[in-house]
XYZ file of C-alpha atoms in Angstrom:
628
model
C 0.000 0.000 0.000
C 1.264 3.594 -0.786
C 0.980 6.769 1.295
C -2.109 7.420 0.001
C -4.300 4.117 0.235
C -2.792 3.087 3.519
C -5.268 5.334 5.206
C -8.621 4.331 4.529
C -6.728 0.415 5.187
C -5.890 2.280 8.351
C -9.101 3.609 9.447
C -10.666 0.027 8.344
C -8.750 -1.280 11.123
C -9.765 0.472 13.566
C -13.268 0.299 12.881
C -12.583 -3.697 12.831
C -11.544 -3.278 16.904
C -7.456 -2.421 15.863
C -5.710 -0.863 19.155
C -4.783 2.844 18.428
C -1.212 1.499 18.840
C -1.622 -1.013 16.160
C -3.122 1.295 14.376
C -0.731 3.996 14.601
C 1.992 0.999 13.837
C 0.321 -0.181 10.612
C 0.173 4.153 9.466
C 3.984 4.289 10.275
C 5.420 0.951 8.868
C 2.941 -0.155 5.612
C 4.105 2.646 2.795
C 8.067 1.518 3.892
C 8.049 -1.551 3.378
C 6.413 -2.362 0.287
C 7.798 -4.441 -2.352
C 7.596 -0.935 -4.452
C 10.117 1.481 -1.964
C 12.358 -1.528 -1.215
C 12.653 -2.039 -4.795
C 13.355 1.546 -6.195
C 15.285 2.017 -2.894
C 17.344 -1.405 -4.257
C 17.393 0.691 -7.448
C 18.391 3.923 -6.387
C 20.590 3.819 -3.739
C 22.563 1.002 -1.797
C 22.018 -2.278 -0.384
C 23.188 -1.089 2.859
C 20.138 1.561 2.870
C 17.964 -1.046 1.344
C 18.006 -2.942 4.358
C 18.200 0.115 6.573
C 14.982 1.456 5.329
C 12.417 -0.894 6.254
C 14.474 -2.531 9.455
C 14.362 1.560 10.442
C 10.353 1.944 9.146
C 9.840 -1.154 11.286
C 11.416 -0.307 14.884
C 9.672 3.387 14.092
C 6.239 2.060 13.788
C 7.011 -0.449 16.448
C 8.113 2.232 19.036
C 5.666 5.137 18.386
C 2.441 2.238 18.351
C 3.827 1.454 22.079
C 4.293 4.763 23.166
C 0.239 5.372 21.926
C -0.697 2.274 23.830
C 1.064 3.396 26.843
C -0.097 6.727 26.141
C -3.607 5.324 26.415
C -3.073 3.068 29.459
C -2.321 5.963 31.560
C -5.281 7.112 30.369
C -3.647 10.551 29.111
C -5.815 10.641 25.893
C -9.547 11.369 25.171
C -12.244 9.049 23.522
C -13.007 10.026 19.693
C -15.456 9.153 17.207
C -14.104 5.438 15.727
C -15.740 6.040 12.453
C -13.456 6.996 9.935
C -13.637 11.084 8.865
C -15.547 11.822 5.911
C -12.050 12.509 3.468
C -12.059 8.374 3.539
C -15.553 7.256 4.102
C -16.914 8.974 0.957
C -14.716 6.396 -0.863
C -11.317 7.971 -1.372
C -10.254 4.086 -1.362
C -8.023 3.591 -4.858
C -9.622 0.941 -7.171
C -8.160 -2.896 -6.637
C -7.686 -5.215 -8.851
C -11.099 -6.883 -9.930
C -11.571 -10.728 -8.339
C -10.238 -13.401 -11.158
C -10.099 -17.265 -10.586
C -7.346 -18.471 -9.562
C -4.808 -19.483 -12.515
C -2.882 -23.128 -12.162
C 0.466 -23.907 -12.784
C 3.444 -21.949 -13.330
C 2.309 -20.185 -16.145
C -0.590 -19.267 -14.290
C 1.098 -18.297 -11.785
C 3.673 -15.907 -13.234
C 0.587 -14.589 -15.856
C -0.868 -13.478 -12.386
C 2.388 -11.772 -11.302
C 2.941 -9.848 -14.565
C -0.550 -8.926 -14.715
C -0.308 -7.356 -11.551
C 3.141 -6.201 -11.002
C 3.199 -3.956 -14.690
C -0.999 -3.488 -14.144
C -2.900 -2.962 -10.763
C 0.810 -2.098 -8.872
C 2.350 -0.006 -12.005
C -1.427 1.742 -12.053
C -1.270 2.749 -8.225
C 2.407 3.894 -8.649
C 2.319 5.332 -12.016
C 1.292 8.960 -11.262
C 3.986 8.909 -8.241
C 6.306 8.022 -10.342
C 6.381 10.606 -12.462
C 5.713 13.400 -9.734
C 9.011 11.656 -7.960
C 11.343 12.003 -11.031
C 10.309 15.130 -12.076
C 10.632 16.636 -8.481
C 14.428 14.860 -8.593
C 15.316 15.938 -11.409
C 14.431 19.898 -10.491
C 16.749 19.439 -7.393
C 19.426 17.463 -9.490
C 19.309 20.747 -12.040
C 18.622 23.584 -9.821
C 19.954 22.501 -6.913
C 23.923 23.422 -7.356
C 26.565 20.429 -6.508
C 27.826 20.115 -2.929
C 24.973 22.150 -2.090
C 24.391 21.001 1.342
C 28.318 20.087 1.843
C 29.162 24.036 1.513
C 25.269 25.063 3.095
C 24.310 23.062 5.879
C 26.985 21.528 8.303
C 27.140 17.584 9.126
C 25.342 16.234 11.806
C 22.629 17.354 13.709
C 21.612 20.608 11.499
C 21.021 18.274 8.212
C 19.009 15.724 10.174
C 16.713 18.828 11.391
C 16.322 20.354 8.174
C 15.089 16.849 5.968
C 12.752 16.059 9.309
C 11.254 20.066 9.001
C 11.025 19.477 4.970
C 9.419 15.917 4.926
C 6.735 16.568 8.385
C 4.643 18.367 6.227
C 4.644 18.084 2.578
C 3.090 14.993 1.167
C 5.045 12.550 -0.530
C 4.656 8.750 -0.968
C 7.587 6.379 0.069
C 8.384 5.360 -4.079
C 8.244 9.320 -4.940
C 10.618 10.207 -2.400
C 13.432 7.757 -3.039
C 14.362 10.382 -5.845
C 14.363 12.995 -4.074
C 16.456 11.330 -1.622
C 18.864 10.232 -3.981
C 18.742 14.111 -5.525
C 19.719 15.329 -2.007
C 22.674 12.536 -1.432
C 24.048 13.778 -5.181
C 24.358 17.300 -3.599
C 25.832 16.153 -0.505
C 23.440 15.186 2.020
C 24.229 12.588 4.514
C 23.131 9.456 4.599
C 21.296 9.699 7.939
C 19.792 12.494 6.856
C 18.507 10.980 3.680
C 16.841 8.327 5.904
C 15.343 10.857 7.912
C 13.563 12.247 4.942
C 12.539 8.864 3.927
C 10.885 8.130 7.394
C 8.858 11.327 7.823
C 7.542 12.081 4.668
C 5.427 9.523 3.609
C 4.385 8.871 7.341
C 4.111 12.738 9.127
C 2.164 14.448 6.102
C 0.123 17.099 6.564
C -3.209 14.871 5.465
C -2.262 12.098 7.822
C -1.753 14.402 10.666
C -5.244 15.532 10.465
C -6.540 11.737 9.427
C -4.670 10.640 12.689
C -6.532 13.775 14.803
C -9.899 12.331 13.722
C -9.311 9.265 13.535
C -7.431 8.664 16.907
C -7.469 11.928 18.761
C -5.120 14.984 18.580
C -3.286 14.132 21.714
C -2.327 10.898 19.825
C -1.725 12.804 17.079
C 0.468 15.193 18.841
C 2.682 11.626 19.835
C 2.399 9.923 16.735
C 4.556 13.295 14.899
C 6.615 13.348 17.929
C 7.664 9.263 17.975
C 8.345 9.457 14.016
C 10.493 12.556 14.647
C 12.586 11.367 17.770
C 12.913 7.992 16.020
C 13.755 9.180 12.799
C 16.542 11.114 14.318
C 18.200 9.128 16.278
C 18.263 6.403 13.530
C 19.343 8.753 10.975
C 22.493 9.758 13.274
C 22.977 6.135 13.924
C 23.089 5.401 10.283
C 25.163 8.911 9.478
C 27.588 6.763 11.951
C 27.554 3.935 10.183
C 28.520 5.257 7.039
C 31.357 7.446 8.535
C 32.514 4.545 10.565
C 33.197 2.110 8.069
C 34.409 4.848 5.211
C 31.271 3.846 2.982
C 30.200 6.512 0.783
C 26.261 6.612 -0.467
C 27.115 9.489 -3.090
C 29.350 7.427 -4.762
C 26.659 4.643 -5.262
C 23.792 7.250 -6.200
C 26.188 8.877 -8.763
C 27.276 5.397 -10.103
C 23.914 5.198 -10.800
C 23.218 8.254 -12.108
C 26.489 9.395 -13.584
C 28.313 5.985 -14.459
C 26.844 6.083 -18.145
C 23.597 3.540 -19.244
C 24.414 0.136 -20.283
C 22.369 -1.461 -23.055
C 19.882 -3.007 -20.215
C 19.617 0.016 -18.626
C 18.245 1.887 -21.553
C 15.996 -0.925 -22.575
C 14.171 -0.900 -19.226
C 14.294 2.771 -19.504
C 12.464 2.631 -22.839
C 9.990 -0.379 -21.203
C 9.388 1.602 -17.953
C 8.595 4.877 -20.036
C 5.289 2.853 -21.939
C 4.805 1.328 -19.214
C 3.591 4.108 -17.421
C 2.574 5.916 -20.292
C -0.085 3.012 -20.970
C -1.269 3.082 -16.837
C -1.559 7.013 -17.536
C -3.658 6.286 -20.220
C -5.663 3.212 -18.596
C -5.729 5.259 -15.354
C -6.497 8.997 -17.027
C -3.869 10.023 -15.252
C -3.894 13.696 -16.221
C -7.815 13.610 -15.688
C -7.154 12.377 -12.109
C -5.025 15.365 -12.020
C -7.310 18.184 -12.545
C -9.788 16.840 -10.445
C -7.595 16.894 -7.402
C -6.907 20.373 -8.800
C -10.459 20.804 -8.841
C -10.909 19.771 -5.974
C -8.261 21.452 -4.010
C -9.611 24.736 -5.492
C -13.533 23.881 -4.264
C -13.202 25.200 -0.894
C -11.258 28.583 -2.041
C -14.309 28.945 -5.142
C -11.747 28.686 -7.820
C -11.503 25.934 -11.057
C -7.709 25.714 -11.625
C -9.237 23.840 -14.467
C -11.331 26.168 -16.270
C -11.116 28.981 -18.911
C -9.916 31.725 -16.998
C -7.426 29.550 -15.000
C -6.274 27.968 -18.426
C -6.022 31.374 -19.441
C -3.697 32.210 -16.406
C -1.507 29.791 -17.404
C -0.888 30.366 -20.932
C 0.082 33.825 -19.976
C 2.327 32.754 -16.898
C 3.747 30.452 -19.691
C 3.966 33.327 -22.060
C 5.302 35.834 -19.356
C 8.204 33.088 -18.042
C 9.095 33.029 -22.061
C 9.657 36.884 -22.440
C 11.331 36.723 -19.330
C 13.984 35.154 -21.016
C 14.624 38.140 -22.885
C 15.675 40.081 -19.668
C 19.310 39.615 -18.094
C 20.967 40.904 -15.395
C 24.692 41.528 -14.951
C 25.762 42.038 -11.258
C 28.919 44.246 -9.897
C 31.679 42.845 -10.770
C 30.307 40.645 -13.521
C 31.455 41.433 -17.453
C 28.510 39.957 -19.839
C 27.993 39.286 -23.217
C 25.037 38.489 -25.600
C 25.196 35.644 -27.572
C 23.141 35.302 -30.765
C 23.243 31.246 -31.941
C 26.974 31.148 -30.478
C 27.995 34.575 -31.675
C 28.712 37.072 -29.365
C 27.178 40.440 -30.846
C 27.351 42.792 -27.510
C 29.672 42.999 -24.705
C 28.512 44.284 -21.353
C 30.876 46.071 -18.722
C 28.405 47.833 -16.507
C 25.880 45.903 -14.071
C 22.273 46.454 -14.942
C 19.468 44.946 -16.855
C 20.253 43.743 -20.292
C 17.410 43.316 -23.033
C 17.466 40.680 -26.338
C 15.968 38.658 -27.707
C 14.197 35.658 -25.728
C 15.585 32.430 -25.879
C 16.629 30.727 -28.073
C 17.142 33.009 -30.221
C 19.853 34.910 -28.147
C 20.893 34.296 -24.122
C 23.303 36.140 -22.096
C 27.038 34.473 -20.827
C 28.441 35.773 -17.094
C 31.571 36.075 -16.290
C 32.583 37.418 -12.278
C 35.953 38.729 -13.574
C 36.952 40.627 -10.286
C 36.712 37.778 -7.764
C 40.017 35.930 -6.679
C 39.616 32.020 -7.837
C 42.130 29.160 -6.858
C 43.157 26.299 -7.501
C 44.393 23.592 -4.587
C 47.067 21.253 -5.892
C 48.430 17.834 -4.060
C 44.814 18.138 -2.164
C 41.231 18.142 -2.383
C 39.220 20.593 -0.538
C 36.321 18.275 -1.351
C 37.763 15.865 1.055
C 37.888 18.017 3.649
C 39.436 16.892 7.327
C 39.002 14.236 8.884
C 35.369 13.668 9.836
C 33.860 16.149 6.988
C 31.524 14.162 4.281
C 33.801 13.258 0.701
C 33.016 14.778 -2.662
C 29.345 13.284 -3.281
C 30.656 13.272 -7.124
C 33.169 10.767 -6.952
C 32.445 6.694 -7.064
C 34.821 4.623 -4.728
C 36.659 3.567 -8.178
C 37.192 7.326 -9.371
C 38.345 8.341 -5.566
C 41.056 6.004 -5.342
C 42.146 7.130 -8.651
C 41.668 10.996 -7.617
C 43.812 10.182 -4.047
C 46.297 8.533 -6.741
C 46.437 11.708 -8.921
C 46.812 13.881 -6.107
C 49.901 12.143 -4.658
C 51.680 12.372 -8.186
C 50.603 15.776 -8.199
C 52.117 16.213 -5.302
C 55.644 15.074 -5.976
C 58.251 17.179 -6.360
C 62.133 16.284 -6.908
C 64.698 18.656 -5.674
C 68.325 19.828 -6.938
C 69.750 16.692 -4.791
C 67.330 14.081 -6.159
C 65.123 13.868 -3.501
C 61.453 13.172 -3.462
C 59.013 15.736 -1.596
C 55.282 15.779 -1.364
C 54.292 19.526 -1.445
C 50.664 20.618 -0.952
C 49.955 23.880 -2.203
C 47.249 26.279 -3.573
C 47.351 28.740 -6.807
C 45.385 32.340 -6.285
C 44.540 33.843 -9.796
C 42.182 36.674 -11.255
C 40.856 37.579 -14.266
C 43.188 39.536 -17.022
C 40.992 39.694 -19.842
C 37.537 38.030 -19.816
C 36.949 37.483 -23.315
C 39.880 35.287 -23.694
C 39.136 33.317 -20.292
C 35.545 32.668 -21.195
C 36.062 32.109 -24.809
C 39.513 31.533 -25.440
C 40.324 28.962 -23.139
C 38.647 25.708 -22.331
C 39.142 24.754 -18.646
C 41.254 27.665 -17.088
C 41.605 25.810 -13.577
C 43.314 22.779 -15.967
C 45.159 24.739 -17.430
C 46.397 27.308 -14.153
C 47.106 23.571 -12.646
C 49.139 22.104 -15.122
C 51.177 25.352 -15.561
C 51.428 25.673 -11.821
C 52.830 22.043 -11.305
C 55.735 22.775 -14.268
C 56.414 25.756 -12.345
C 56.910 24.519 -8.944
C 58.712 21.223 -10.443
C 61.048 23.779 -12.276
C 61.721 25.974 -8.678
C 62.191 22.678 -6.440
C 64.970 21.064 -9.111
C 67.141 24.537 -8.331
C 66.901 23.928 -4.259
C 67.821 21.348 -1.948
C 65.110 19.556 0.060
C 66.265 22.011 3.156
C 65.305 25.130 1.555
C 62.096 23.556 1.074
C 60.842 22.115 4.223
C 62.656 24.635 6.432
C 64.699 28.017 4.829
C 63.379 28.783 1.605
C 59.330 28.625 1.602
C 58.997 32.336 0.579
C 61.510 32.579 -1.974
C 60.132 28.946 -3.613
C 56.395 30.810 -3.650
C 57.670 34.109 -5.111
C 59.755 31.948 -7.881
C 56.976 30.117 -8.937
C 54.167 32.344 -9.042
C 56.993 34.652 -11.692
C 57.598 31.327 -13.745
C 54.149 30.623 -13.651
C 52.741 33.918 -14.858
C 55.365 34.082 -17.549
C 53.933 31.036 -18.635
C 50.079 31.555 -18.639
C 50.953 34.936 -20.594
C 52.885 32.855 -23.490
C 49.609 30.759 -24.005
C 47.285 34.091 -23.687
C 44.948 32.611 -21.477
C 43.706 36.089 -19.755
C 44.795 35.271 -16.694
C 46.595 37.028 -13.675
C 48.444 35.043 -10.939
C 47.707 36.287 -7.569
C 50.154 34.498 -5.467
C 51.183 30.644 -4.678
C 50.990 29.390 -1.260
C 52.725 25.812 0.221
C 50.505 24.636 2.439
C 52.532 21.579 3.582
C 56.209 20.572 2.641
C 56.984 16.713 3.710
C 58.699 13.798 2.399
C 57.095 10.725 1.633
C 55.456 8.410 4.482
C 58.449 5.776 4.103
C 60.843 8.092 4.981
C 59.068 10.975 6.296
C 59.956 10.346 9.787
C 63.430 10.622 8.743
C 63.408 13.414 7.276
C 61.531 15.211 9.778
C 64.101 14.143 12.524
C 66.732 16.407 10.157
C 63.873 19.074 9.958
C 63.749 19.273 13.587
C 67.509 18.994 13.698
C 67.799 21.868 11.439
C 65.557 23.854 13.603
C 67.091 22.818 16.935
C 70.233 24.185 15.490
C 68.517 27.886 14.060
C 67.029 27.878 17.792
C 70.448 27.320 19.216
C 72.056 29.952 17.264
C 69.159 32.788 18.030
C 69.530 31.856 21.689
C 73.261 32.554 21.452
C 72.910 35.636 19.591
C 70.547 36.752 22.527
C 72.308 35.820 24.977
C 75.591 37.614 22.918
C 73.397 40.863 22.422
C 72.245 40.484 26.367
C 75.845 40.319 27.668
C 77.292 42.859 25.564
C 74.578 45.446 26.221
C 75.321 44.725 30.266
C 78.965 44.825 30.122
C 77.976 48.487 28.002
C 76.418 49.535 30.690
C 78.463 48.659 33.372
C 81.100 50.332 31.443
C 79.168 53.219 31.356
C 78.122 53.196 34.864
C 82.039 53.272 36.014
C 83.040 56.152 33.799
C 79.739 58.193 35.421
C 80.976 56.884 38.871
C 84.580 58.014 38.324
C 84.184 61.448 36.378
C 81.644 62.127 39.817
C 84.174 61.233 42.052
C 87.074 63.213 40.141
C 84.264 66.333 40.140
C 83.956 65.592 44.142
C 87.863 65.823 44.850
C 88.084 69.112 42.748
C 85.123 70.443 44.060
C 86.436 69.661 47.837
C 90.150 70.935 47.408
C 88.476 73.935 45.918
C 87.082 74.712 49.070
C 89.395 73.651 51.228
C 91.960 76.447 49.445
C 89.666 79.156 49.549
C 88.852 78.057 53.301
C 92.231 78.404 54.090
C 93.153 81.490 51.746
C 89.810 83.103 54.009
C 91.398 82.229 57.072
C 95.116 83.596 55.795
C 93.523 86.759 55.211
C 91.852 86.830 58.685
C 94.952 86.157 60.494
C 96.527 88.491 58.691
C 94.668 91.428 59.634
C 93.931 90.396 63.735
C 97.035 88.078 64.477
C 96.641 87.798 68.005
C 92.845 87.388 67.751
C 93.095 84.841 65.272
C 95.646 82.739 67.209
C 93.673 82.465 70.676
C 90.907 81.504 68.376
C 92.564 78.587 66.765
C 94.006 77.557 69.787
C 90.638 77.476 71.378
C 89.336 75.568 69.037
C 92.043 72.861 68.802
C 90.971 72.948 72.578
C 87.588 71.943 71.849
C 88.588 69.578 69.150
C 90.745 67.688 71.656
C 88.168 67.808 74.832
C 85.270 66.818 72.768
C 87.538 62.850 72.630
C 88.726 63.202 75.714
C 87.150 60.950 78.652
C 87.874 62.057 82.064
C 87.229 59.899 85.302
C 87.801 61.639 89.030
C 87.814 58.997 91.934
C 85.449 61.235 94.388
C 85.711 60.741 98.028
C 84.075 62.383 101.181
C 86.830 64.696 101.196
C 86.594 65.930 97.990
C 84.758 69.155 96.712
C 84.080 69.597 92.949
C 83.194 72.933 91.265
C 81.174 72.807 88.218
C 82.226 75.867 85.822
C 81.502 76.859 81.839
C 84.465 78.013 79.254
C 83.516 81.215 77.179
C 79.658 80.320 78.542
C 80.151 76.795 76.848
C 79.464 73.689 78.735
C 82.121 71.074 78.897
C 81.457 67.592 77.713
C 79.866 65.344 80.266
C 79.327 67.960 83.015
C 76.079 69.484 83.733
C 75.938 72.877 84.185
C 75.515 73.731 87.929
């Protein structure tokens, strides 16, 4: 049963006495694991996720339809009306397959399977079908490459975004194994691709409300939030599964996709296509569709169907055709208009453009003032450790990628020795006309350039210079031989700069050689620690010199200074002595008195017949007698 049917099945059920947890199971688990999704899932994507898929639908249905029952046994939900709402009762059941006897024998038997596998199944699936591949193959062209890879991070923020875009949009389990596989070509993880798969045939916006009538909003309420905590934690569990073990789902979907049909393929192609085209026919498929237009329109009191909607869309179509005559060219962009492959105008300044509608003439961009580059020896794609690989490559063309980057990696130097060097080319654009029109795959061409002229730089240098001295000069040397190059060929283009990322030898003897790197950098860390501590001691042995010359020429200005005035002391007291002799004399013998008492210590043994008399000198008091 699809999406669609499995809900009047489901509300048969429960009119039959079905528990709402059985019934909420059956809802959950029927459109996964039909013979149809396993199939196109088979077809699609993996085996891996071919037996993920149902085992996942399975333990989803089987956990939310116990969480409902023991919902309902702690009695946390209300009673509702068991008879099924009136979008299924009025008989939105799809047709079956009309009652035939029985067929014997093999023949019969496989008759019977033909007539039902390319009739009753191929008529239920028919319009899904082509509403899945056409959906797919919108996101495969519209949708740029490594569009979630570059857009939304790994982990936890893509499992969030597939379970917000599949909860409410309704599409059945075989339509959305396209879109799945659309979203794993532009680098969506697994995990998250199961995610999708899980909620949106099962957490539509119809079976929400089906589910809220049927069974009650509060079980409603945990039948969204059961598919949504399941689905996440089994799509990280899966994400880990794929990381873990270094499988890659891209590479399967684009083998698929991208690997080139085989003669089988295209003959099933071509029996598929009238296939359905036949069930369209026996089915009226397009009929079906405008009454579900129709019918969507009723309650708004619009006919998408009729005259003036018809009308509508002729001149939507008609207005989406001129619009092709309108171009824009952004800042920073140079344009041209192209007439059948000619160009006939060339467009400098950003604006709108006018010509002719397509296909008569279209406009070519080019953003000539942005700085592009080109990584050499390594993939960005890759990424780090942990980050999801290049969604474009198959496990055959990676291993011959990781091969092509390790040759374009080598380098030999002036002493024969092998290096891997990992480095990236910065360019901008010269002259436009010649890099859009003149040259056929600039990047291949910047990269092949760019590995001559490293090669040609390395074989002048030892492997020293590379891994440890000479980096800068190597970078400078190239990016000249490089743009000398590039402006032989006239390829319009304008070499920014060249940058080694990482310098190292080989893995066999890479140890080796970065024992001598280290070596070579113990010794430049040695000599800088001498030439400090050189520049430290001569600087102090400076300054102590200077500090002793300032010490001395102080000391000489002290003596001067002192014998100065110690001579013109003495020439002062010459001239006194001169003019009072005798004064002069009693007053330097006085005061070589008083110089001498002021040492001298004298100690009198007093008795009772003893009598001292205190006395002063010149009304100055001796030293050590009181004055009486």
């Amino acid at each position: 049963l699809c999406s669609c049917s499995v809900l009047p099945t489901a509300a048969t059920l429960r009119r039959c006495g079905a528990s709402k947890g059985a019934t909420t199971s059956f809802l959950i688990s029927t459109p996964e694991t039909g013979l149809d999704s396993i199939g196109i899932t088979w077809a699609l994507l993996d085996p891996l996720m071919t037996l993920i898929r149902p085992v996942a639908a399975l333990l989803t249905a089987f956990f939310t339809g116990a969480a409902v029952n023991k919902f309902i046994q702690l009695g946390l939900d209300r009673e509702t009306r068991e008879e099924a709402p009136p979008e299924i009762a009025e008989g939105a059941v799809p047709p079956t397959a009309e009652a035939r006897p029985g067929r014997r024998g093999l023949r019969g038997v496989l008759g019977e399977a033909a007539d039902y596998g390319f009739g009753v199944l191929l008529d239920d699936l028919a319009s899904w079908f082509v509403i899945g591949f056409l959906l797919s193959g919108l996101v495969v062209v519209l949708v740029p490459d490594g569009f979630f890879t570059r857009t939304v991070p790994a982990g936890g923020a893509s499992l969030f975004l597939m379970l917000l875009v599949g909860t409410p949009i309704y599409v059945c389990a075989t339509a959305a194994t396209p879109l799945a596989a659309a979203f794993i070509l532009k680098g969506l993880d697994p995990g998250a691709a199961l995610v999708f798969l899980l909620a949106g045939p099962a957490t539509n916006l119809t079976t929400i409300l089906v589910v809220g009538r049927l069974l009650g909003r509060r079980v409603a309420v945990l039948y969204v939030a059961g598919v949504a905590v399941s689905a996440l934690a089994l799509g990280a569990f899966v994400s880990a599964i794929y990381a873990g073990h270094g499988m890659n789902l891209a590479a399967s979907v684009a083998g698929e996709v991208g690997g080139g049909p085989s003669l089988i393929a295209i003959a099933a192609s071509v029996v598929l296509f009238f296939l359905v085209l036949r069930s369209a026919a026996r089915t009226h498929m397009l009929a079906g569709w405008a009454e579900r237009l129709r019918q969507a329109g009723r309650p708004l009191g619009i006919d998408p169907t009729g005259r003036a909607a018809r009308l509508a869309a002729v001149l939507l179509l008609a207005g989406v055709y001129v619009s092709s005559a309108f171009s824009v060219v952004g800042p920073g962009e140079t344009g041209w208009v192209v007439r059948f492959g000619r160009v006939v105008r060339t467009v400098t300044s950003p604006g709108l453009v006018v010509h002719l509608p397509w296909p008569f003439e279209g406009m070519d961009r080019v953003r000539d003032r942005e700085v592009r580059g080109v990584d050499l020896g390594f993939s960005r794609a890759a990424g780090p450790p942990g980050t999801r690989p290049d969604p474009s490559l198959r496990e055959e063309d990676g291993f011959r990628a990781r091969r092509d980057l390790v040759a374009q990696a080598e380098v030999m130097t002036g002493e024969e020795y092998i290096l891997r060097v990992r480095y990236a080319v910065h360019y901008a654009i010269r002259d436009a006309f010649r890099y859009r029109y003149r040259t056929a795959g600039p990047d291949g061409i910047v990269s092949a350039f760019a590995e001559a002229a490293l090669r040609l730089s390395a074989s002048r240098r030892n492997s020293n210079e590379l891994l440890v001295d000479r980096r800068e000069e190597v970078e400078r040397e190239t990016a000249e031989i490089l743009q000398r190059d590039l402006d032989r060929v006239g390829c319009g283009v304008r070499v920014v700069g060249v940058t080694l990322r990482d310098v190292h030898a080989p893995p066999d003897v890479h140890f080796a050689y970065r024992d001598v790197a280290s070596a070579l950098e113990d010794k430049q860390r040695e000599i800088r620690r001498a030439e400090a501590y050189r520049a430290e001691t001569l600087a102090l042995a400076r300054g102590r010199a200077a500090a002793e010359e300032e010490k001395a020429k102080a000391y000489r200005s002290e003596k001067v200074d002192t014998a100065a005035g110690e001579a013109k002391a003495f020439l002062a007291r010459y001239r006194a002595f001169r003019e009072s002799e005798e004064i002069t004399r009693w007053r330097l013998y006085l005061t070589a008195l008083e110089r001498a008492l002021a040492e001298a210590r004298l100690i009198l043994l007093l008795g009772a017949d003893v009598e001292v008399d205190l006395w002063k000198v010149r009304g100055a008091t001796l030293p050590g007698i009181e004055e009486k």
